[in-house]
CSV table of C-alpha atoms in Angstrom, one decimal:
chain,number,residue,atom,x,y,z
A,1,MET,CA,143.7,99.2,60.1
A,2,GLY,CA,142.3,102.0,62.1
A,3,ALA,CA,140.4,105.3,60.4
A,4,ILE,CA,142.1,108.9,60.4
A,5,GLU,CA,139.4,110.0,62.7
A,6,ASP,CA,141.4,107.9,65.1
A,7,TYR,CA,144.2,110.4,65.1
A,8,VAL,CA,142.6,113.7,63.9
A,9,ALA,CA,140.4,115.8,66.0
A,10,ARG,CA,139.2,118.6,63.2
A,11,ILE,CA,140.2,119.8,59.9
A,12,GLU,CA,139.8,123.6,59.4
A,13,GLU,CA,139.9,124.9,55.9
A,14,THR,CA,141.5,128.4,56.2
A,15,CYS,CA,139.9,131.5,55.0
A,16,GLY,CA,141.9,133.2,52.5
A,17,GLU,CA,143.1,133.1,48.9
A,18,GLU,CA,145.5,130.3,49.8
A,19,ARG,CA,142.7,127.8,50.6
A,20,ASP,CA,145.1,125.6,52.8
A,21,PHE,CA,143.7,123.0,55.4
A,22,VAL,CA,145.0,122.9,59.0
A,23,VAL,CA,144.6,119.7,60.5
A,24,VAL,CA,144.5,119.3,64.3
A,25,PHE,CA,145.6,115.9,65.7
A,26,LYS,CA,144.0,114.5,68.8
A,27,TYR,CA,146.0,115.6,71.8
A,28,ASP,CA,146.7,111.9,73.2
A,29,LYS,CA,147.9,110.7,69.8
A,30,LYS,CA,150.1,113.5,69.1
A,31,GLY,CA,153.4,111.7,69.7
A,32,GLU,CA,152.2,108.8,67.6
A,33,VAL,CA,151.1,111.0,64.7
A,34,MET,CA,154.4,113.0,64.6
A,35,ALA,CA,156.3,110.0,64.7
A,36,LYS,CA,154.5,108.2,61.8
A,37,ILE,CA,154.4,111.4,59.8
A,38,LEU,CA,158.4,112.0,60.2
A,39,GLN,CA,158.8,108.2,59.3
A,40,LYS,CA,157.0,108.4,55.8
A,41,ALA,CA,157.5,112.0,54.7
A,42,LYS,CA,160.4,113.8,53.6
A,43,VAL,CA,162.2,116.4,55.9
A,44,GLU,CA,162.9,119.2,53.9
A,45,LYS,CA,163.7,121.4,57.0
A,46,SER,CA,163.7,121.1,60.6
A,47,ILE,CA,163.5,124.1,63.0
A,48,SER,CA,164.5,123.3,66.7
A,49,ARG,CA,162.3,119.9,66.2
A,50,ILE,CA,159.3,121.9,66.8
A,51,ILE,CA,158.7,123.0,63.1
A,52,PHE,CA,159.0,120.4,60.2
A,53,GLU,CA,158.9,121.5,56.8
A,54,LEU,CA,157.7,117.9,55.0
A,55,THR,CA,156.7,116.5,51.3
A,56,PHE,CA,154.9,113.5,50.8
A,57,LYS,CA,154.1,112.3,47.5
A,58,ASP,CA,154.6,115.9,45.9
A,59,VAL,CA,152.2,117.5,48.7
A,60,SER,CA,154.2,120.0,50.8
A,61,PHE,CA,152.9,120.5,54.3
A,62,ARG,CA,154.1,121.9,57.8
A,63,LEU,CA,154.1,120.0,60.8
A,64,TYR,CA,154.1,122.0,64.2
A,65,GLY,CA,155.2,120.5,67.7
A,66,THR,CA,151.9,121.5,69.1
A,67,GLY,CA,150.2,118.6,67.1
A,68,LYS,CA,148.9,120.5,64.4
A,69,ALA,CA,149.9,120.6,60.2
A,70,ILE,CA,149.1,122.9,57.6
A,71,PHE,CA,148.7,121.3,54.1
A,72,ARG,CA,149.0,123.5,51.2
A,73,ASN,CA,147.7,123.4,47.4
A,74,LEU,CA,145.4,120.7,48.0
A,75,LYS,CA,142.4,120.2,45.7
A,76,ASP,CA,139.8,119.3,48.0
A,77,LYS,CA,139.1,117.7,51.4
A,78,ASP,CA,139.0,114.3,50.0
A,79,GLU,CA,142.4,114.6,48.6
A,80,LEU,CA,143.8,115.7,52.1
A,81,LYS,CA,142.1,112.8,53.6
A,82,ASN,CA,144.1,110.6,51.2
A,83,VAL,CA,147.0,111.9,52.2
A,84,LEU,CA,146.5,111.7,55.9
A,85,SER,CA,145.3,107.8,55.3
A,86,ASP,CA,148.5,107.3,53.5
A,87,LEU,CA,150.6,109.0,56.4
A,88,LEU,CA,148.8,107.6,59.1
A,89,LEU,CA,147.4,104.3,58.4
B,1,MET,CA,144.5,155.7,83.7
B,2,LEU,CA,143.5,151.7,83.2
B,3,ASP,CA,145.5,149.4,85.2
B,4,PRO,CA,145.8,146.4,83.1
B,5,TYR,CA,147.3,144.1,85.7
B,6,LYS,CA,144.4,144.7,87.9
B,7,ILE,CA,141.9,143.9,85.6
B,8,ARG,CA,143.5,140.9,84.6
B,9,GLU,CA,142.6,139.6,88.0
B,10,ASP,CA,139.2,139.5,86.9
B,11,PHE,CA,139.5,137.3,83.8
B,12,PRO,CA,140.0,133.4,85.0
B,13,ILE,CA,140.8,132.3,81.3
B,14,LEU,CA,144.2,134.5,81.3
B,15,LYS,CA,145.8,132.1,84.0
B,16,ARG,CA,145.5,129.4,81.5
B,17,LYS,CA,148.7,127.9,79.9
B,18,ILE,CA,148.7,127.2,76.2
B,19,ASN,CA,151.2,124.7,74.5
B,20,ASN,CA,153.0,125.1,78.0
B,21,HIS,CA,153.4,129.1,77.5
B,22,PRO,CA,151.1,131.7,79.5
B,23,LEU,CA,148.1,132.4,77.4
B,24,ILE,CA,148.3,135.7,75.5
B,25,TYR,CA,145.1,136.7,73.8
B,26,PHE,CA,145.6,138.9,70.8
B,27,ASP,CA,142.3,138.0,69.0
B,28,ASN,CA,139.9,140.4,70.9
B,29,ALA,CA,138.6,141.6,67.4
B,30,ALA,CA,137.0,138.1,67.0
B,31,THR,CA,135.9,138.1,70.5
B,32,THR,CA,136.9,139.0,74.0
B,33,GLN,CA,137.2,137.2,77.1
B,34,LYS,CA,134.5,137.5,80.0
B,35,PRO,CA,135.4,138.8,83.4
B,36,ARG,CA,133.9,137.2,86.7
B,37,GLN,CA,131.3,139.8,87.0
B,38,VAL,CA,129.8,138.6,83.6
B,39,ILE,CA,130.3,135.2,84.4
B,40,GLY,CA,128.7,135.4,87.6
B,41,ALA,CA,125.7,137.6,86.4
B,42,ILE,CA,125.0,135.1,84.1
B,43,ARG,CA,125.2,132.2,87.2
B,44,GLU,CA,123.4,134.3,89.3
B,45,PHE,CA,120.5,134.9,86.6
B,46,TYR,CA,120.0,131.0,86.0
B,47,GLU,CA,120.7,130.0,89.9
B,48,LYS,CA,118.0,133.2,91.3
B,49,TYR,CA,116.0,134.7,88.4
B,50,ASN,CA,115.3,132.3,85.4
B,51,ALA,CA,111.8,132.9,84.1
B,52,ASN,CA,110.3,133.6,80.7
B,53,VAL,CA,110.0,137.5,80.5
B,54,HIS,CA,106.8,139.7,80.2
B,55,ARG,CA,103.2,138.8,80.6
B,56,GLY,CA,103.9,136.3,83.3
B,57,VAL,CA,102.4,137.4,86.7
B,58,HIS,CA,104.5,135.3,88.9
B,59,THR,CA,107.4,136.9,91.1
B,60,LEU,CA,110.2,135.2,89.2
B,61,SER,CA,108.9,136.3,85.5
B,62,GLN,CA,108.4,140.0,87.0
B,63,GLU,CA,112.1,139.8,88.2
B,64,ALA,CA,113.3,138.2,84.9
B,65,SER,CA,111.4,140.7,82.9
B,66,GLU,CA,112.6,143.8,85.1
B,67,LEU,CA,116.5,142.6,84.7
B,68,TYR,CA,116.0,142.1,80.8
B,69,GLU,CA,114.4,145.8,80.7
B,70,ASN,CA,117.3,146.8,82.8
B,71,ALA,CA,119.8,145.3,80.3
B,72,HIS,CA,118.2,147.3,77.4
B,73,GLU,CA,118.2,150.5,79.6
B,74,GLU,CA,122.0,150.1,80.5
B,75,VAL,CA,122.9,149.6,76.8
B,76,ALA,CA,120.6,152.7,75.8
B,77,LYS,CA,122.7,154.8,78.4
B,78,PHE,CA,126.0,153.4,77.2
B,79,ILE,CA,125.8,154.7,73.7
B,80,ASN,CA,123.4,157.6,74.8
B,81,ALA,CA,120.2,156.6,73.0
B,82,ASP,CA,117.0,157.9,73.7
B,83,GLY,CA,115.6,155.0,76.1
B,84,THR,CA,115.0,151.5,75.7
B,85,GLU,CA,112.6,152.2,72.8
B,86,GLU,CA,115.6,152.8,70.5
B,87,ILE,CA,117.2,149.5,71.6
B,88,ILE,CA,116.5,145.9,70.0
B,89,PHE,CA,118.3,142.9,71.3
B,90,VAL,CA,119.7,140.7,68.5
B,91,ARG,CA,122.1,138.0,68.2
B,92,GLY,CA,124.6,140.1,67.4
B,93,THR,CA,125.6,142.7,64.8
B,94,THR,CA,124.9,140.5,61.9
B,95,GLU,CA,121.3,139.9,62.7
B,96,ALA,CA,120.9,143.7,63.6
B,97,ILE,CA,122.2,144.5,60.2
B,98,ASN,CA,119.8,142.0,58.7
B,99,LEU,CA,117.1,143.4,60.6
B,100,VAL,CA,117.6,146.5,58.9
B,101,ALA,CA,118.0,145.0,55.6
B,102,TYR,CA,114.6,143.0,55.5
B,103,ALA,CA,112.3,145.3,57.8
B,104,TRP,CA,113.5,148.4,56.3
B,105,GLY,CA,115.0,147.7,52.8
B,106,LEU,CA,112.8,145.1,51.6
B,107,ARG,CA,109.7,147.8,51.5
B,108,ASN,CA,112.1,150.8,50.7
B,109,LEU,CA,114.3,149.9,48.0
B,110,LYS,CA,113.7,149.1,44.6
B,111,GLY,CA,114.8,150.1,40.9
B,112,GLU,CA,117.1,153.0,40.4
B,113,ASP,CA,117.7,153.0,44.3
B,114,GLU,CA,121.1,152.6,45.5
B,115,VAL,CA,122.8,151.5,48.8
B,116,LEU,CA,126.6,152.6,49.4
B,117,VAL,CA,128.5,150.4,50.9
B,118,THR,CA,132.5,151.2,51.7
B,119,LEU,CA,134.6,148.5,50.4
B,120,MET,CA,136.2,148.1,54.1
B,121,GLU,CA,133.1,146.3,55.4
B,122,HIS,CA,132.9,142.8,57.1
B,123,HIS,CA,131.0,140.5,55.1
B,124,SER,CA,128.0,141.0,57.4
B,125,ASN,CA,127.5,144.6,56.1
B,126,ILE,CA,128.0,143.4,52.3
B,127,VAL,CA,125.9,140.1,51.9
B,128,PRO,CA,122.6,141.2,53.3
B,129,TRP,CA,122.5,143.9,50.7
B,130,GLU,CA,123.5,142.1,47.8
B,131,LEU,CA,121.0,139.2,48.7
B,132,LEU,CA,118.5,141.9,49.0
B,133,SER,CA,119.1,143.5,45.7
B,134,LYS,CA,118.4,140.2,44.1
B,135,ILE,CA,114.9,140.2,45.5
B,136,ASN,CA,114.2,144.1,44.9
B,137,GLY,CA,116.6,144.8,42.1
B,138,PHE,CA,118.2,147.9,43.5
B,139,GLN,CA,122.0,148.5,43.2
B,140,VAL,CA,124.7,148.1,45.9
B,141,ARG,CA,127.6,150.8,44.9
B,142,TYR,CA,131.0,150.1,46.7
B,143,VAL,CA,132.7,153.5,47.9
B,144,ASP,CA,136.9,153.2,47.6
B,145,VAL,CA,139.2,153.0,50.4
B,146,ASN,CA,142.8,154.8,50.2
B,147,PRO,CA,145.8,153.0,49.7
B,148,ASP,CA,146.3,152.6,53.6
B,149,GLY,CA,142.8,151.3,54.0
B,150,THR,CA,141.1,154.4,55.5
B,151,LEU,CA,137.9,155.5,53.8
B,152,ASN,CA,138.3,157.9,51.0
B,153,TYR,CA,135.8,160.5,51.6
B,154,GLU,CA,136.4,162.4,48.4
B,155,ALA,CA,135.0,159.1,46.6
B,156,PHE,CA,132.2,158.9,49.1
B,157,GLY,CA,131.5,162.3,48.0
B,158,ASN,CA,131.3,161.3,44.4
B,159,ALA,CA,129.4,158.2,44.9
B,160,ILE,CA,126.6,159.8,47.1
B,161,SER,CA,123.4,160.9,45.1
B,162,GLU,CA,119.6,161.6,45.3
B,163,LYS,CA,119.6,157.9,44.3
B,164,THR,CA,121.5,156.7,47.6
B,165,ARG,CA,118.7,155.5,50.0
B,166,ILE,CA,121.1,154.3,52.8
B,167,VAL,CA,124.6,154.2,53.5
B,168,CYS,CA,126.5,151.3,55.1
B,169,MET,CA,129.6,151.8,56.9
B,170,SER,CA,131.6,150.4,59.5
B,171,HIS,CA,132.6,152.7,62.5
B,172,VAL,CA,135.8,150.9,62.9
B,173,SER,CA,137.4,148.4,60.1
B,174,ASN,CA,137.9,145.1,61.7
B,175,VAL,CA,141.0,144.5,59.6
B,176,THR,CA,143.0,147.8,59.9
B,177,GLY,CA,141.3,149.3,63.1
B,178,ALA,CA,140.8,152.6,60.9
B,179,ILE,CA,138.3,154.8,62.5
B,180,ASN,CA,135.8,156.3,60.4
B,181,ASP,CA,134.5,159.9,60.4
B,182,VAL,CA,131.1,158.7,60.8
B,183,LYS,CA,129.6,162.2,61.8
B,184,LYS,CA,130.8,163.3,58.6
B,185,VAL,CA,129.4,160.9,56.6
B,186,ALA,CA,126.2,161.3,58.3
B,187,LYS,CA,125.8,164.6,57.5
B,188,MET,CA,126.4,164.0,54.0
B,189,ALA,CA,124.2,161.2,53.6
B,190,HIS,CA,121.5,163.3,55.2
B,191,GLU,CA,121.9,166.0,52.9
B,192,TYR,CA,120.7,163.5,50.3
B,193,GLY,CA,118.0,162.4,52.4
B,194,ALA,CA,119.8,158.9,53.0
B,195,LEU,CA,119.7,156.8,55.9
B,196,VAL,CA,123.1,155.7,57.7
B,197,LEU,CA,123.7,152.3,58.9
B,198,VAL,CA,126.8,151.9,61.0
B,199,ASP,CA,128.4,148.6,62.0
B,200,GLY,CA,129.7,149.4,65.4
B,201,ALA,CA,130.8,146.0,66.3
B,202,GLN,CA,134.4,147.2,66.6
B,203,SER,CA,133.8,150.7,68.2
B,204,VAL,CA,131.4,150.2,71.0
B,205,PRO,CA,134.0,147.7,72.8
B,206,HIS,CA,137.0,150.1,72.3
B,207,LEU,CA,136.0,153.8,72.2
B,208,PRO,CA,133.1,156.4,73.5
B,209,VAL,CA,130.3,156.1,71.3
B,210,ASP,CA,127.2,158.8,71.4
B,211,VAL,CA,124.7,157.7,68.8
B,212,LYS,CA,122.9,161.3,69.2
B,213,ASP,CA,125.9,163.1,68.3
B,214,LEU,CA,127.0,160.8,65.5
B,215,ASP,CA,123.2,161.6,64.0
B,216,VAL,CA,123.2,157.7,62.7
B,217,ASP,CA,119.9,156.4,62.1
B,218,PHE,CA,120.9,152.7,62.7
B,219,PHE,CA,123.8,151.5,64.9
B,220,ALA,CA,124.8,147.9,65.3
B,221,PHE,CA,127.1,146.2,67.6
B,222,SER,CA,127.7,142.5,69.2
B,223,GLY,CA,127.8,141.5,73.2
B,224,HIS,CA,130.6,139.0,72.8
B,225,LYS,CA,133.0,141.5,71.4
B,226,MET,CA,132.8,143.8,74.5
B,227,LEU,CA,133.0,141.3,77.5
B,228,GLY,CA,129.6,139.9,77.2
B,229,PRO,CA,128.4,136.6,76.4
B,230,THR,CA,127.7,135.3,72.6
B,231,GLY,CA,124.5,135.3,71.1
B,232,ILE,CA,123.4,138.7,72.3
B,233,GLY,CA,123.8,142.3,70.4
B,234,ALA,CA,122.0,145.6,70.0
B,235,LEU,CA,120.6,147.4,67.2
B,236,TYR,CA,119.9,151.0,67.7
B,237,GLY,CA,117.5,152.9,65.7
B,238,LYS,CA,116.0,156.2,65.6
B,239,ARG,CA,112.5,155.8,67.3
B,240,GLU,CA,110.5,157.6,64.5
B,241,ILE,CA,112.1,155.4,62.0
B,242,LEU,CA,111.6,152.1,64.0
B,243,MET,CA,107.9,153.2,64.6
B,244,GLU,CA,107.3,153.2,60.7
B,245,MET,CA,109.1,150.0,60.1
B,246,GLU,CA,107.4,146.7,59.9
B,247,PRO,CA,108.6,143.8,62.0
B,248,PHE,CA,111.6,141.5,60.9
B,249,HIS,CA,110.4,138.4,62.5
B,250,GLY,CA,106.7,137.0,63.5
B,251,GLY,CA,105.9,135.3,66.6
B,252,GLY,CA,105.2,135.5,70.2
B,253,GLU,CA,106.1,138.9,72.1
B,254,MET,CA,106.1,141.2,69.2
B,255,ILE,CA,102.4,141.4,68.9
B,256,ARG,CA,99.8,143.2,70.9
B,257,ASP,CA,96.8,141.3,69.5
B,258,VAL,CA,95.9,138.4,67.0
B,259,THR,CA,92.3,138.6,66.5
B,260,PHE,CA,90.4,136.1,64.6
B,261,ASN,CA,87.4,137.4,62.6
B,262,THR,CA,85.0,134.5,62.7
B,263,ILE,CA,83.0,135.7,59.5
B,264,THR,CA,86.2,136.2,57.3
B,265,ARG,CA,88.2,133.6,58.9
B,266,ARG,CA,91.1,135.8,58.9
B,267,CYS,CA,93.5,136.9,61.5
B,268,SER,CA,94.2,140.8,62.0
B,269,ILE,CA,97.3,141.7,64.0
B,270,SER,CA,98.7,144.6,65.8
B,271,TRP,CA,102.3,145.1,66.8
B,272,ASN,CA,103.7,145.5,70.5
B,273,ASP,CA,105.4,148.8,71.5
B,274,LEU,CA,109.2,149.4,70.6
B,275,PRO,CA,111.4,147.7,71.2
B,276,TRP,CA,109.4,144.3,71.5
B,277,LYS,CA,107.8,144.8,68.1
B,278,PHE,CA,111.4,143.6,66.8
B,279,GLU,CA,112.3,141.0,69.3
B,280,ALA,CA,110.1,138.0,68.3
B,281,GLY,CA,109.7,134.9,70.5
B,282,THR,CA,111.4,134.3,73.9
B,283,PRO,CA,114.5,136.3,73.7
B,284,ASN,CA,118.0,135.8,75.0
B,285,ILE,CA,117.1,136.9,78.4
B,286,CYS,CA,120.1,135.7,80.1
B,287,GLY,CA,122.4,137.0,77.5
B,288,GLY,CA,121.1,140.6,77.8
B,289,VAL,CA,121.9,139.9,81.6
B,290,GLY,CA,125.1,139.1,80.7
B,291,LEU,CA,125.6,142.2,78.4
B,292,MET,CA,124.0,144.2,81.1
B,293,ALA,CA,127.1,143.2,83.3
B,294,ALA,CA,129.6,143.8,80.6
B,295,VAL,CA,128.4,147.4,80.0
B,296,LYS,CA,128.6,148.2,83.9
B,297,TYR,CA,131.9,146.7,83.9
B,298,LEU,CA,133.1,148.8,80.9
B,299,ARG,CA,131.5,152.1,82.3
B,300,SER,CA,133.3,151.3,85.7
B,301,ILE,CA,136.6,151.6,83.8
B,302,GLY,CA,135.6,154.4,81.3
B,303,MET,CA,135.6,154.2,77.7
B,304,GLU,CA,138.1,157.1,77.7
B,305,ASN,CA,140.4,155.0,79.5
B,306,VAL,CA,139.9,152.1,77.5
B,307,LYS,CA,140.5,154.1,74.3
B,308,GLU,CA,143.6,155.4,75.5
B,309,HIS,CA,144.9,152.0,77.1
B,310,GLU,CA,144.8,150.3,73.6
B,311,GLU,CA,146.2,153.6,71.6
B,312,THR,CA,149.4,153.1,74.1
B,313,LEU,CA,149.6,149.5,73.4
B,314,THR,CA,149.1,150.1,69.7
B,315,GLU,CA,151.9,152.7,69.3
B,316,HIS,CA,154.1,150.2,71.4
B,317,ALA,CA,153.1,147.7,69.0
B,318,MET,CA,153.8,149.8,65.9
B,319,HIS,CA,157.2,150.8,67.5
B,320,ARG,CA,158.6,147.3,68.3
B,321,THR,CA,157.4,145.8,65.2
B,322,GLN,CA,159.9,147.9,63.4
B,323,GLU,CA,162.7,145.7,64.7
B,324,CYS,CA,161.2,143.0,62.5
B,325,GLY,CA,162.6,143.3,58.9
B,326,LYS,CA,160.1,140.8,57.3
B,327,VAL,CA,157.2,142.1,58.9
B,328,LYS,CA,154.8,144.1,57.0
B,329,ILE,CA,151.9,146.0,58.6
B,330,TYR,CA,148.6,147.3,56.5
B,331,GLY,CA,146.8,149.8,57.5
B,332,PRO,CA,147.2,153.3,59.1
B,333,ARG,CA,150.5,153.6,61.2
B,334,ASP,CA,149.1,156.7,63.4
B,335,ALA,CA,147.7,155.1,66.7
B,336,SER,CA,145.5,158.1,67.4
B,337,VAL,CA,143.3,157.7,64.4
B,338,LYS,CA,142.5,153.9,64.8
B,339,CYS,CA,141.7,151.1,67.4
B,340,GLY,CA,143.8,148.4,68.7
B,341,ILE,CA,143.8,146.3,65.7
B,342,ILE,CA,147.2,145.5,63.6
B,343,PRO,CA,147.1,143.3,60.5
B,344,PHE,CA,150.6,142.2,59.2
B,345,ASN,CA,152.1,139.4,57.2
B,346,VAL,CA,155.5,137.9,57.5
B,347,ASP,CA,157.7,137.7,54.0
B,348,GLY,CA,157.5,134.2,52.7
B,349,LEU,CA,155.2,132.7,55.2
B,350,SER,CA,151.4,132.4,55.1
B,351,SER,CA,149.2,134.0,57.8
B,352,HIS,CA,148.0,130.8,59.0
B,353,ASP,CA,151.6,129.7,59.2
B,354,VAL,CA,152.3,132.6,61.2
B,355,ALA,CA,149.1,132.2,63.3
B,356,LEU,CA,150.2,128.4,64.0
B,357,PHE,CA,153.6,129.4,65.1
B,358,LEU,CA,152.5,132.1,67.7
B,359,ASP,CA,149.7,129.4,69.1
B,360,GLY,CA,152.8,127.3,69.7
B,361,TYR,CA,154.1,129.8,72.1
B,362,GLY,CA,150.8,130.6,73.3
B,363,ILE,CA,149.9,133.8,71.4
B,364,MET,CA,146.3,133.7,69.9
B,365,VAL,CA,146.0,135.5,67.0
B,366,ARG,CA,143.7,135.5,63.5
B,367,SER,CA,144.6,134.7,60.2
B,368,GLY,CA,142.8,134.9,56.8
B,369,PHE,CA,140.4,137.3,55.4
B,370,HIS,CA,138.7,138.3,58.7
B,371,CYS,CA,135.5,138.2,57.0
B,372,ALA,CA,136.7,141.3,54.6
B,373,GLN,CA,137.7,139.8,51.1
B,374,PRO,CA,137.0,142.9,49.4
B,375,LEU,CA,139.5,144.9,51.3
B,376,HIS,CA,142.1,142.1,51.1
B,377,GLU,CA,141.7,142.5,47.4
B,378,VAL,CA,142.1,146.2,47.6
B,379,PHE,CA,145.5,145.6,49.3
B,380,LYS,CA,146.0,142.5,47.0
B,381,LEU,CA,146.7,140.3,49.5
B,382,LYS,CA,146.0,136.7,49.7
B,383,SER,CA,145.1,136.9,53.5
B,384,SER,CA,146.7,138.5,56.6
B,385,ALA,CA,147.5,137.8,60.4
B,386,ARG,CA,145.8,140.2,62.8
B,387,VAL,CA,146.5,141.0,66.2
B,388,SER,CA,143.7,142.8,68.2
B,389,PHE,CA,144.4,144.2,71.8
B,390,TYR,CA,141.7,144.8,74.8
B,391,ILE,CA,141.8,146.3,78.3
B,392,TYR,CA,143.6,143.2,79.8
B,393,ASN,CA,146.4,143.2,77.4
B,394,THR,CA,150.0,144.5,78.4
B,395,ARG,CA,153.0,145.9,76.9
B,396,GLU,CA,155.0,142.9,78.2
B,397,GLU,CA,152.5,140.6,76.0
B,398,ILE,CA,153.7,142.7,72.8
B,399,ASP,CA,157.1,142.5,73.6
B,400,ARG,CA,156.8,138.6,74.2
B,401,PHE,CA,154.7,138.6,70.8
B,402,VAL,CA,157.7,140.8,69.0
B,403,GLU,CA,160.3,138.3,70.4
B,404,VAL,CA,158.6,135.3,68.7
B,405,LEU,CA,158.0,137.4,65.4
B,406,LYS,CA,161.5,137.4,65.4
B,407,GLU,CA,162.0,133.5,66.0
B,408,ILE,CA,159.5,133.3,62.9
B,409,GLU,CA,161.4,135.6,60.5
B,410,ARG,CA,164.4,133.0,61.0
B,411,ILE,CA,162.3,130.3,59.6
């Protein structure tokens, strides 16, 4: 059992009223991360396999082929970490 | 006329690929890329001249001091100040504004006094005054902007009064790129005996600035937004005002004498000459040298040419984005009254989604409030994406950007 830090390079809380979180995954784990997420989350929409609209446990987020994801409407960073933990570990 | 293709050869970073696409850097309002001439000047300083400045008698110290003083001289000439006494090196625009707030405002603002701030300001020209007002109890009054984000001069005329002690305004909005008529505001402010502080972070890098012609009392800007390194910027202040002000930070370099009275057991202190009175401690010497190289680079191009190039790019971008039905642009549309900054949103997407999508194509843009939340509230926006151009950007890059925008619209 690893830790989300094994997969996540950094988390940025966006500036703006939306208060979204942008998660940048580690470059060398990008493929593994995408595979794990796509296995667990429900794909609502896929655009050319480079952008995925996803939902997971009532959380909606968008995953980019560049190895970044944007999570919306989360209460705080702890909630985000819980979601990431469920998705990745 | 400026040749961006020739200029691009001076910028090593522009050869990078990001996410397998050629880098298109459209985040110049946040910071600019650095030419070889600036990178080389910094390297040369550390390889040949590194020493602490002033009061050193050895050769290296004298050479470093001369370079650092020359940097002040170059910056003074660049904005037409009356010499190095009027140029204080600081970390950037934010520190420059804080310097004015605490070295001037702390001693001169109180009770019924008012500070006028426009609603288009960057947080760095709002927060220091709000912080200080909590200490001294004066009022911070906000001047409205028009629906397109330009300054409302009528509202400004209504807000200014005998109570106004200082007017704090940006020369160019970091959100819309709108150029304010600083000269007009300065004239109105001076009629009421108020001082004028201008945030020039988005103007000095992009258009010719003459502080004497503008007749402003303080003018602040950052080196990293004009090809220079981070951590260096300048505050211009009229000599007679700086002379009367007390220092901002205390320490070495900013004093002439610290004499100890053995009877009273107190120190009495006299200040150094301008501008060193405001540069406590070992300064960012190398930053100053890098800024000098940036100034020389820009001067070799000509600031009129820089402005003209950005105006051409802005016009082109405004024209091409009309092809994108879901893209909404904010701020003035006329490229001649603004610098090369365009804020926008795409229907149905957050600005961060747009920025992440563009990133996937190697296009770097900013998203969020751009440290100007009040202006976004005026626009009733949750956030915005922003492209901002500079001397090395091309029409082809804008064309590519528009093509990717069209892809985004299909989401």
